[in-house]
Amino acid sequence: MNKKLAFIGTGNMGGALIKAVCRRIDPQQVLITNRNRKKAEDLAAETGCRVLQFNEEAAREGDYLFLCVKPQGMGDLLKEISPVLNQRMEKNPPNALISIAAGLTIEGLRDLLEGECRKLPWMRVMPNTPVAVGKGMLALAADETIPETMLEDMEYSFSGAGRMERIPEGQMDSFAVVGGCTPAFAYIFLEALADGGVRVGLSRQQALTYAAQAVLGAASMVLETGKHPGSLKDAVCSPNGSTIAGVAALEKAGFRSAAMEAVREGYLRNVELGKKE
């Protein structure tokens, strides 16, 4: 793909996306800017991408412009780059603007722009941090003006990031929790499993390694066999065995209910963020 991808923002999520993209396309086609220039320079040294000094430069040069800022900062950013985008509208408008901000709809994002650039097409990409190691889960939603070729550009650019699926925009808030927040939930689970391992005599490193590999394998079983998690769980639980004893302890502690409530609370927070902007 012979397009320039410009990223405004190199935080945890933006940085993870940049690393993923640089594994698939020429890093010199990837332009980045960040208010902390050293952070951007460190990332460029790692990936080979190019650092720009100002957000306006990214808005001027990018064929695809990725806005990797928090929802609360999106209004100020779009106001800042609107004049540059308006200058580009007649001769070389960007192919699309892409937001990774949770809760902000395409319609709401478009309303934050000023002038003719409000006509520009939008996409939303929702990633999770494991995209940095090629094991991520990403969702892609686009407005109806986006042609198939641009969607394919996105899928190719992020093919080194993990698994990407196109979804209706109305599902984005739900995906942002189940796909985006779940790594944090899983890290808590892994840490707790490792603490338990230490408690029963393993070293910290042993416990972390065994737990992480087991969770990785369990997730792979779900994806590769297509079997329901409940069925796979039942296959591990022999009568009066250690696994069913552990499952009973998790159920007694409300593990399943806590996980469901975590998803619900995350979803409600995404909805709230969208209403505030």
Short mmCIF file of C-alpha atoms in Angstrom, two decimals:
data_model
loop_
_atom_site.label_atom_id
_atom_site.label_comp_id
_atom_site.label_asym_id
_atom_site.label_seq_id
_atom_site.Cartn_x
_atom_site.Cartn_y
_atom_site.Cartn_z
CA MET A 1 0.00 0.00 0.00
CA ASN A 2 1.58 3.25 -1.16
CA LYS A 3 -0.12 5.58 1.30
CA LYS A 4 1.13 7.70 4.18
CA LEU A 5 -0.36 6.86 7.56
CA ALA A 6 -0.10 9.77 10.00
CA PHE A 7 -0.65 9.20 13.72
CA ILE A 8 -1.37 12.02 16.15
CA GLY A 9 -0.68 10.60 19.59
CA THR A 10 1.80 7.88 20.59
CA GLY A 11 0.40 6.83 23.97
CA ASN A 12 -0.09 3.23 25.01
CA MET A 13 -2.73 2.48 22.40
CA GLY A 14 -1.41 4.73 19.65
CA GLY A 15 2.09 3.39 20.17
CA ALA A 16 0.86 -0.20 20.00
CA LEU A 17 -0.91 0.50 16.71
CA ILE A 18 2.17 2.19 15.25
CA LYS A 19 4.31 -0.82 16.12
CA ALA A 20 1.79 -3.11 14.46
CA VAL A 21 1.55 -1.04 11.28
CA CYS A 22 5.34 -0.80 10.97
CA ARG A 23 5.52 -4.59 10.87
CA ARG A 24 3.35 -4.64 7.73
CA ILE A 25 4.20 -1.54 5.66
CA ASP A 26 7.33 0.52 5.04
CA PRO A 27 7.95 2.42 8.32
CA GLN A 28 8.93 5.50 6.29
CA GLN A 29 5.28 5.71 5.23
CA VAL A 30 4.29 6.05 8.89
CA LEU A 31 4.36 9.59 10.29
CA ILE A 32 3.96 10.25 14.00
CA THR A 33 3.62 13.22 16.28
CA ASN A 34 3.19 13.54 20.02
CA ARG A 35 3.18 16.42 22.50
CA ASN A 36 6.11 14.66 24.22
CA ARG A 37 8.57 14.70 21.33
CA LYS A 38 11.08 12.42 23.06
CA LYS A 39 8.44 9.73 23.40
CA ALA A 40 7.79 9.94 19.66
CA GLU A 41 11.51 9.87 18.89
CA ASP A 42 12.02 6.80 21.06
CA LEU A 43 9.22 5.02 19.21
CA ALA A 44 10.65 6.08 15.85
CA ALA A 45 14.06 4.72 16.85
CA GLU A 46 12.41 1.40 17.66
CA THR A 47 10.22 1.11 14.57
CA GLY A 48 11.89 3.21 11.86
CA CYS A 49 8.92 5.53 11.33
CA ARG A 50 9.22 9.30 10.86
CA VAL A 51 8.64 11.94 13.55
CA LEU A 52 6.87 15.20 12.73
CA GLN A 53 7.05 18.24 14.98
CA PHE A 54 3.47 19.50 14.86
CA ASN A 55 -0.02 18.02 14.61
CA GLU A 56 -0.68 20.32 11.66
CA GLU A 57 2.12 18.59 9.72
CA ALA A 58 0.48 15.22 10.27
CA ALA A 59 -2.85 16.65 9.11
CA ARG A 60 -1.15 18.07 6.02
CA GLU A 61 0.80 14.98 4.96
CA GLY A 62 -1.26 11.95 5.95
CA ASP A 63 -3.38 10.07 3.43
CA TYR A 64 -4.94 8.31 6.41
CA LEU A 65 -4.97 10.42 9.56
CA PHE A 66 -5.20 8.49 12.84
CA LEU A 67 -6.37 10.46 15.86
CA CYS A 68 -4.99 8.58 18.86
CA VAL A 69 -6.00 10.89 21.69
CA LYS A 70 -8.35 10.42 24.62
CA PRO A 71 -12.03 11.25 24.07
CA GLN A 72 -11.70 14.30 26.31
CA GLY A 73 -9.00 15.77 24.06
CA MET A 74 -10.62 15.11 20.70
CA GLY A 75 -12.52 18.40 20.47
CA ASP A 76 -9.40 20.53 20.94
CA LEU A 77 -7.42 18.43 18.47
CA LEU A 78 -10.02 18.62 15.71
CA LYS A 79 -10.34 22.36 16.19
CA GLU A 80 -6.55 22.64 15.89
CA ILE A 81 -6.25 20.70 12.64
CA SER A 82 -9.48 21.86 10.94
CA PRO A 83 -7.79 24.81 9.15
CA VAL A 84 -5.18 22.49 7.59
CA LEU A 85 -7.81 19.97 6.54
CA ASN A 86 -9.90 22.74 4.99
CA GLN A 87 -6.88 23.86 2.94
CA ARG A 88 -6.56 20.32 1.58
CA MET A 89 -10.19 19.91 0.57
CA GLU A 90 -9.88 21.23 -3.01
CA LYS A 91 -6.73 19.46 -4.24
CA ASN A 92 -5.64 16.56 -2.01
CA PRO A 93 -8.02 15.75 0.83
CA PRO A 94 -7.01 12.86 3.10
CA ASN A 95 -8.60 9.53 2.27
CA ALA A 96 -10.12 9.28 5.73
CA LEU A 97 -9.89 10.34 9.34
CA ILE A 98 -9.64 7.45 11.80
CA SER A 99 -10.49 7.70 15.49
CA ILE A 100 -9.56 5.20 18.20
CA ALA A 101 -11.43 7.11 20.92
CA ALA A 102 -14.00 5.10 22.84
CA GLY A 103 -17.54 6.44 23.05
CA LEU A 104 -17.33 9.07 20.30
CA THR A 105 -19.54 8.32 17.30
CA ILE A 106 -18.66 9.22 13.72
CA GLU A 107 -21.50 11.74 13.68
CA GLY A 108 -20.24 13.31 16.90
CA LEU A 109 -16.66 13.44 15.61
CA ARG A 110 -17.75 15.08 12.38
CA ASP A 111 -19.59 17.76 14.35
CA LEU A 112 -16.33 18.66 16.11
CA LEU A 113 -14.72 19.70 12.81
CA GLU A 114 -15.06 23.19 11.39
CA GLY A 115 -15.66 24.12 7.76
CA GLU A 116 -15.63 22.04 4.56
CA CYS A 117 -13.57 19.29 6.15
CA ARG A 118 -16.74 18.11 7.89
CA LYS A 119 -17.43 16.30 4.59
CA LEU A 120 -14.40 14.04 5.03
CA PRO A 121 -15.06 10.31 5.48
CA TRP A 122 -14.49 8.72 8.88
CA MET A 123 -13.59 5.34 10.26
CA ARG A 124 -13.33 4.11 13.80
CA VAL A 125 -10.76 1.51 14.76
CA MET A 126 -10.92 0.02 18.23
CA PRO A 127 -7.81 -1.96 19.19
CA ASN A 128 -6.46 -3.50 22.34
CA THR A 129 -2.88 -3.29 23.57
CA PRO A 130 -1.83 -6.82 22.48
CA VAL A 131 -1.71 -5.46 18.91
CA ALA A 132 1.83 -4.43 19.90
CA VAL A 133 2.88 -8.11 19.83
CA GLY A 134 0.67 -9.17 16.93
CA LYS A 135 -1.96 -10.83 19.13
CA GLY A 136 -4.55 -8.07 19.26
CA MET A 137 -8.27 -7.87 18.63
CA LEU A 138 -9.47 -4.91 16.56
CA ALA A 139 -12.86 -3.73 15.36
CA LEU A 140 -13.39 -1.53 12.30
CA ALA A 141 -16.48 0.59 11.65
CA ALA A 142 -16.87 3.10 8.85
CA ASP A 143 -19.39 5.59 7.56
CA GLU A 144 -21.28 4.73 4.38
CA THR A 145 -19.08 6.93 2.17
CA ILE A 146 -16.00 4.74 2.70
CA PRO A 147 -15.30 2.57 -0.37
CA GLU A 148 -14.29 -1.09 -0.10
CA THR A 149 -10.72 -0.29 -1.21
CA MET A 150 -10.15 1.90 1.85
CA LEU A 151 -11.49 -0.77 4.18
CA GLU A 152 -9.09 -3.22 2.57
CA ASP A 153 -6.25 -0.73 3.08
CA MET A 154 -7.03 -0.71 6.80
CA GLU A 155 -7.22 -4.47 7.00
CA TYR A 156 -3.89 -4.83 5.22
CA SER A 157 -2.19 -2.19 7.34
CA PHE A 158 -3.23 -3.93 10.55
CA SER A 159 -2.83 -7.51 9.36
CA GLY A 160 0.28 -7.75 11.55
CA ALA A 161 -1.67 -6.64 14.60
CA GLY A 162 -3.85 -9.68 15.17
CA ARG A 163 -7.50 -10.29 14.32
CA MET A 164 -9.64 -7.48 12.85
CA GLU A 165 -13.37 -7.61 12.22
CA ARG A 166 -15.75 -5.15 10.62
CA ILE A 167 -18.73 -4.39 12.84
CA PRO A 168 -21.65 -1.93 12.80
CA GLU A 169 -20.77 1.28 14.60
CA GLY A 170 -23.61 0.66 17.04
CA GLN A 171 -21.62 -2.26 18.48
CA MET A 172 -18.45 -0.25 19.10
CA ASP A 173 -19.15 0.57 22.76
CA SER A 174 -19.75 -3.11 23.45
CA PHE A 175 -16.65 -4.19 21.57
CA ALA A 176 -14.53 -1.59 23.34
CA VAL A 177 -15.14 -3.43 26.61
CA VAL A 178 -15.09 -7.09 25.55
CA GLY A 179 -12.29 -6.61 23.01
CA GLY A 180 -10.52 -3.57 24.43
CA CYS A 181 -10.73 -3.82 28.21
CA THR A 182 -10.45 -7.59 28.55
CA PRO A 183 -6.62 -7.64 28.54
CA ALA A 184 -6.69 -5.62 31.78
CA PHE A 185 -9.21 -8.04 33.27
CA ALA A 186 -7.03 -10.96 32.15
CA TYR A 187 -3.92 -9.43 33.71
CA ILE A 188 -5.70 -9.26 37.06
CA PHE A 189 -6.70 -12.90 36.66
CA LEU A 190 -3.14 -13.92 35.72
CA GLU A 191 -1.66 -12.01 38.63
CA ALA A 192 -4.10 -13.71 41.00
CA LEU A 193 -3.29 -17.14 39.56
CA ALA A 194 0.41 -16.43 40.01
CA ASP A 195 -0.16 -15.35 43.62
CA GLY A 196 -1.96 -18.63 44.16
CA GLY A 197 0.92 -20.51 42.58
CA VAL A 198 3.41 -18.84 44.90
CA ARG A 199 1.14 -19.69 47.81
CA VAL A 200 1.35 -23.40 46.98
CA GLY A 201 5.10 -23.47 46.46
CA LEU A 202 6.03 -22.24 42.97
CA SER A 203 8.48 -19.43 42.31
CA ARG A 204 6.97 -16.16 41.04
CA GLN A 205 8.41 -16.65 37.55
CA GLN A 206 7.25 -20.25 37.35
CA ALA A 207 3.73 -19.31 38.42
CA LEU A 208 3.49 -16.43 35.92
CA THR A 209 4.81 -18.51 33.04
CA TYR A 210 2.57 -21.49 33.71
CA ALA A 211 -0.55 -19.35 34.18
CA ALA A 212 0.08 -17.16 31.13
CA GLN A 213 0.75 -20.12 28.85
CA ALA A 214 -2.33 -21.93 30.15
CA VAL A 215 -4.57 -18.90 29.51
CA LEU A 216 -3.02 -18.42 26.05
CA GLY A 217 -3.68 -22.07 25.26
CA ALA A 218 -7.25 -21.92 26.54
CA ALA A 219 -8.00 -18.87 24.37
CA SER A 220 -6.47 -20.62 21.36
CA MET A 221 -8.67 -23.66 21.96
CA VAL A 222 -11.79 -21.48 21.81
CA LEU A 223 -10.69 -19.75 18.60
CA GLU A 224 -9.28 -22.77 16.78
CA THR A 225 -11.83 -25.45 17.70
CA GLY A 226 -14.94 -23.26 17.69
CA LYS A 227 -16.20 -25.12 20.75
CA HIS A 228 -18.16 -23.38 23.49
CA PRO A 229 -16.03 -22.44 26.53
CA GLY A 230 -18.43 -24.36 28.76
CA SER A 231 -17.84 -27.54 26.78
CA LEU A 232 -14.08 -27.08 26.92
CA LYS A 233 -14.28 -26.44 30.66
CA ASP A 234 -16.30 -29.60 31.20
CA ALA A 235 -13.65 -31.62 29.36
CA VAL A 236 -11.05 -30.57 31.97
CA CYS A 237 -13.25 -31.25 35.01
CA SER A 238 -12.97 -34.90 35.98
CA PRO A 239 -15.29 -36.21 38.72
CA ASN A 240 -14.21 -35.16 42.22
CA GLY A 241 -10.99 -33.76 40.76
CA SER A 242 -8.86 -30.73 41.44
CA THR A 243 -10.25 -28.68 38.53
CA ILE A 244 -13.89 -28.93 39.58
CA ALA A 245 -12.85 -28.08 43.13
CA GLY A 246 -11.22 -24.91 41.83
CA VAL A 247 -14.22 -24.09 39.62
CA ALA A 248 -16.49 -24.44 42.66
CA ALA A 249 -14.28 -22.00 44.57
CA LEU A 250 -14.50 -19.47 41.73
CA GLU A 251 -18.28 -19.80 41.55
CA LYS A 252 -18.60 -19.42 45.33
CA ALA A 253 -16.59 -16.19 45.14
CA GLY A 254 -18.83 -14.78 42.40
CA PHE A 255 -16.18 -14.91 39.67
CA ARG A 256 -18.60 -15.25 36.76
CA SER A 257 -20.90 -12.50 38.07
CA ALA A 258 -17.93 -10.17 38.67
CA ALA A 259 -16.73 -10.63 35.08
CA MET A 260 -20.19 -9.89 33.69
CA GLU A 261 -20.48 -6.80 35.88
CA ALA A 262 -17.05 -5.57 34.73
CA VAL A 263 -18.25 -5.69 31.11
CA ARG A 264 -21.48 -3.89 31.98
CA GLU A 265 -19.74 -1.12 33.93
CA GLY A 266 -17.19 -0.62 31.16
CA TYR A 267 -19.96 -0.37 28.58
CA LEU A 268 -21.88 2.21 30.63
CA ARG A 269 -18.71 4.27 30.99
CA ASN A 270 -18.18 4.26 27.21
CA VAL A 271 -21.74 5.48 26.70
CA GLU A 272 -21.15 8.21 29.28
CA LEU A 273 -17.96 9.35 27.53
CA GLY A 274 -19.86 9.66 24.26
CA LYS A 275 -22.56 11.81 25.84
CA LYS A 276 -20.06 14.22 27.41
CA GLU A 277 -18.41 15.12 24.12
#
